[in-house]
């Protein structure tokens, strides 16, 4: 079964790489900066052939990508414009059906992850393919339109698209370097272990704050769970499953209010052409605070 999973993942990553390669080709045709094309082609190679190329080569390409972003050599370019009249007509014709692909993606992913041995990664990939097919059927879009809108979406993401992977890896690096243990030692001198509510509040708030800094709850989870979750909550008798699940959700409260979470908070600003760069975050901030308080309560009452 593991061979089947690896094979399916290789296909899905190859498809992602193909989309990025197409973005690179379109960038060259658009006569944007050569750095933008290099960015997309390097990402395409890493995604499509990452399992077969040496780690040092992948690392070198990631460094080049970082340098290109640092010197602002990555541009979105002149993207194909969506005809407002066509968009309005399509929205009127589809109505609430426009949400079906997103719902099908989520349901397909959950069903595959929960009821098959394929796992969540394969589930998300298959769900994305199924939802794309459904979107094509609903909209009756020609292949040319699908191609145009797909590469428009990919190129709209730009450099922020690589942030989730880099931030998740940063969390692994922090854990390997012992940042979690060092943080735990520092906190133990200020907050004594043994108080259940204090431990829960400290863990949930730290997850949100560290996610705000890093922009990714997955990156924060490894560090903060090792530093606070295990010694101040789980070691005091809390259920590890409940602590892990609610701890991750607490981290998402930080995701809602950080510009570092580019794929959540910056990308919508670009796609919706919003004038206020912090507009999405301002709308989500009250919800984030309320959710964090709820997570603290849930963990305190459910984990012990």
XYZ file of C-alpha atoms in Angstrom:
304
model
C 0.000 0.000 0.000
C 2.836 2.381 0.798
C 4.170 1.938 -2.741
C 0.735 2.865 -4.092
C 0.595 5.968 -1.891
C 4.088 7.036 -2.974
C 3.166 6.476 -6.620
C -0.003 8.589 -6.325
C 1.870 11.333 -4.489
C 4.532 11.356 -7.195
C 1.819 11.846 -9.836
C 0.153 14.637 -7.864
C 3.436 16.453 -7.236
C 4.301 16.060 -10.913
C 0.978 17.715 -11.824
C 1.806 20.607 -9.488
C 5.216 20.869 -11.096
C 3.606 20.900 -14.538
C 1.349 23.815 -13.525
C 4.387 25.739 -12.306
C 6.338 24.966 -15.466
C 3.431 26.322 -17.509
C 3.515 29.471 -15.343
C 7.216 29.803 -16.175
C 6.564 29.450 -19.906
C 3.747 31.995 -19.773
C 6.033 34.345 -17.839
C 8.617 34.157 -20.634
C 5.929 34.824 -23.213
C 4.771 37.756 -21.102
C 8.340 39.149 -21.248
C 8.447 39.580 -17.466
C 11.732 39.577 -15.556
C 13.842 36.491 -16.184
C 13.992 36.000 -12.402
C 10.272 35.251 -12.395
C 10.685 32.494 -14.966
C 13.622 31.016 -13.028
C 11.467 31.057 -9.887
C 8.669 29.062 -11.519
C 10.973 26.628 -13.340
C 12.985 25.887 -10.185
C 9.786 25.293 -8.222
C 8.524 23.034 -11.001
C 11.713 20.945 -10.862
C 11.593 20.675 -7.054
C 7.955 19.583 -6.995
C 8.108 17.221 -9.963
C 11.534 15.644 -9.407
C 12.293 16.338 -5.746
C 12.515 12.638 -4.857
C 15.108 11.947 -7.526
C 17.446 14.928 -7.435
C 20.139 15.344 -4.712
C 19.084 17.284 -1.615
C 21.964 19.722 -2.106
C 20.617 20.605 -5.560
C 17.123 21.225 -4.191
C 18.616 23.325 -1.404
C 20.636 25.386 -3.880
C 17.527 26.072 -5.954
C 15.612 27.134 -2.824
C 18.448 29.546 -1.975
C 18.304 31.017 -5.481
C 14.532 31.437 -5.093
C 15.101 33.255 -1.803
C 17.686 35.568 -3.364
C 15.334 36.352 -6.256
C 12.572 37.241 -3.793
C 14.978 39.333 -1.684
C 15.960 41.462 -4.669
C 12.342 41.675 -5.902
C 12.996 39.866 -9.151
C 9.725 37.935 -9.000
C 6.787 39.679 -10.670
C 3.199 38.666 -11.174
C 3.292 40.057 -14.708
C 0.433 40.941 -17.016
C -2.192 38.345 -16.218
C -5.176 37.613 -18.453
C -8.050 39.784 -17.329
C -11.400 38.285 -16.425
C -14.256 39.863 -18.346
C -16.568 41.431 -15.687
C -19.646 40.863 -17.842
C -18.844 37.179 -18.319
C -18.153 36.815 -14.585
C -21.483 38.413 -13.650
C -23.405 36.267 -16.104
C -21.697 33.137 -14.831
C -22.342 34.039 -11.192
C -26.022 34.706 -11.932
C -26.397 31.435 -13.825
C -24.631 29.258 -11.236
C -25.867 30.913 -8.063
C -25.034 28.850 -4.969
C -23.680 26.053 -7.187
C -20.442 28.028 -7.416
C -19.561 26.664 -3.952
C -20.015 22.998 -4.941
C -16.418 22.398 -6.154
C -14.998 23.677 -2.855
C -17.417 21.529 -0.842
C -16.688 18.455 -2.965
C -12.935 19.025 -2.563
C -13.264 19.092 1.233
C -15.648 16.124 1.431
C -13.603 13.980 -0.945
C -10.412 14.717 0.976
C -11.996 13.888 4.345
C -13.638 10.680 3.108
C -10.420 9.382 1.544
C -8.369 10.327 4.607
C -10.825 8.761 7.062
C -12.038 5.657 5.262
C -9.105 4.583 3.080
C -5.451 3.852 3.818
C -4.360 6.469 1.259
C -4.069 9.283 3.819
C -4.753 13.002 3.825
C -2.170 14.115 1.257
C -3.493 11.802 -1.426
C -7.036 12.682 -0.368
C -6.449 16.400 -0.926
C -4.861 15.720 -4.311
C -7.693 13.505 -5.506
C -10.226 15.956 -4.076
C -8.631 18.782 -6.067
C -8.827 16.789 -9.307
C -12.461 15.808 -8.679
C -13.444 19.393 -7.819
C -11.722 20.694 -10.967
C -13.661 18.232 -13.122
C -16.897 19.255 -11.396
C -16.110 22.953 -11.949
C -15.548 22.313 -15.661
C -18.876 20.463 -15.891
C -20.779 23.180 -14.025
C -19.282 26.103 -15.932
C -19.016 24.302 -19.285
C -15.695 26.063 -19.692
C -13.621 25.193 -22.774
C -10.134 23.738 -22.333
C -8.545 27.047 -23.350
C -10.401 28.875 -20.577
C -9.412 26.249 -18.001
C -5.779 26.603 -19.025
C -5.898 30.411 -18.954
C -7.587 30.641 -15.546
C -5.375 27.937 -14.015
C -2.105 29.641 -14.920
C -3.594 33.024 -13.968
C -4.312 31.682 -10.490
C -0.867 30.097 -10.142
C 0.942 33.244 -11.241
C -1.226 35.428 -8.992
C 0.217 33.630 -5.973
C 3.802 34.497 -6.923
C 6.592 34.233 -4.345
C 4.243 33.832 -1.313
C 3.292 30.426 -2.721
C 6.506 28.891 -1.416
C 6.115 30.283 2.123
C 4.060 27.396 3.620
C 6.703 24.820 2.629
C 9.607 26.950 3.862
C 7.910 27.813 7.150
C 6.992 24.191 7.831
C 10.619 23.212 7.247
C 11.703 26.035 9.555
C 9.661 24.427 12.323
C 11.537 21.153 11.814
C 14.859 22.993 11.936
C 13.865 24.782 15.161
C 12.860 21.496 16.790
C 16.053 19.740 15.699
C 18.142 22.613 17.073
C 16.470 22.331 20.464
C 14.515 25.583 20.420
C 11.573 23.805 22.067
C 13.664 22.565 24.993
C 15.287 25.980 25.457
C 11.870 27.676 25.469
C 10.548 25.154 27.998
C 13.501 25.814 30.306
C 12.935 29.572 30.102
C 9.190 29.324 30.745
C 9.597 26.893 33.658
C 11.392 29.616 35.604
C 8.432 31.979 35.191
C 5.340 29.725 35.117
C 5.345 26.720 37.473
C 3.957 23.448 36.110
C 0.919 21.893 37.740
C -1.785 24.514 37.171
C -4.007 22.987 34.502
C -5.727 26.185 33.372
C -2.506 28.194 33.297
C -0.776 25.462 31.273
C -3.638 25.265 28.765
C -3.892 29.056 28.371
C -0.140 29.358 27.987
C -0.010 26.619 25.351
C -2.936 27.921 23.266
C -1.801 31.558 23.375
C 1.800 30.570 22.561
C 0.565 28.536 19.574
C -1.346 31.554 18.256
C 1.555 33.979 18.846
C 4.229 31.726 17.352
C 1.997 31.028 14.353
C 1.577 34.794 13.948
C 5.369 35.145 13.838
C 6.030 32.200 11.529
C 2.859 32.387 9.454
C 2.254 28.640 9.646
C 0.641 26.612 12.441
C 2.469 23.464 11.300
C 5.805 25.178 11.862
C 4.728 26.452 15.273
C 3.202 23.142 16.390
C 6.423 21.156 16.658
C 8.247 23.865 18.612
C 5.477 24.998 20.971
C 4.178 21.487 21.678
C 7.668 20.352 22.650
C 8.264 23.501 24.699
C 4.890 23.980 26.393
C 2.317 21.404 25.331
C 4.136 18.327 26.612
C 5.630 19.585 29.912
C 2.849 21.983 30.959
C -0.263 20.181 29.655
C 0.222 16.558 28.563
C 2.634 15.714 31.380
C -0.008 16.988 33.835
C -2.434 14.275 32.720
C -4.130 15.779 29.642
C -5.273 13.625 26.740
C -2.567 13.986 24.026
C -5.059 13.588 21.165
C -7.306 16.384 22.429
C -4.329 18.619 23.234
C -2.793 18.143 19.775
C -6.044 18.752 17.881
C -7.099 21.853 19.813
C -3.517 23.117 19.982
C -3.299 23.116 16.204
C -6.642 24.932 15.966
C -5.334 27.534 18.415
C -2.431 28.085 16.046
C -4.883 28.786 13.238
C -6.175 31.724 15.309
C -2.748 33.259 14.745
C -2.972 32.441 11.043
C -6.072 34.616 10.759
C -4.219 37.774 11.838
C -0.737 37.512 10.341
C 0.455 38.880 6.991
C 3.040 36.074 7.038
C 0.233 33.670 6.102
C 0.389 34.968 2.571
C -1.736 32.234 1.012
C -4.582 33.040 3.433
C -4.369 36.789 4.015
C -2.296 38.368 1.246
C -3.419 36.337 -1.764
C -7.135 37.228 -1.344
C -6.157 40.914 -1.267
C -4.389 40.506 -4.612
C -7.101 38.383 -6.222
C -9.918 40.682 -5.070
C -7.855 43.794 -5.887
C -8.531 45.247 -2.444
C -7.129 48.711 -1.706
C -6.527 47.946 1.983
C -3.644 45.474 2.183
C -4.706 44.541 5.732
C -8.401 44.355 4.870
C -8.726 40.585 5.221
C -6.852 40.529 8.542
C -8.976 43.363 9.975
C -12.140 41.405 9.227
C -10.749 38.188 10.716
C -9.153 39.618 13.886
C -12.304 39.654 16.099
C -13.118 36.095 15.040
C -9.548 35.007 15.838
C -9.736 36.390 19.400
C -13.128 34.770 20.075
C -11.962 31.430 18.664
C -8.791 31.470 20.767
C -10.797 31.983 23.961
C -13.089 29.124 22.940
C -10.101 26.835 22.239
C -8.679 27.508 25.703
C -12.008 26.574 27.275
C -12.406 23.465 25.156
C -8.929 22.168 25.935
C -9.325 22.819 29.662
C -12.654 20.964 29.915
C -12.071 18.203 27.350
C -8.404 17.297 27.781
C -8.452 16.592 31.538
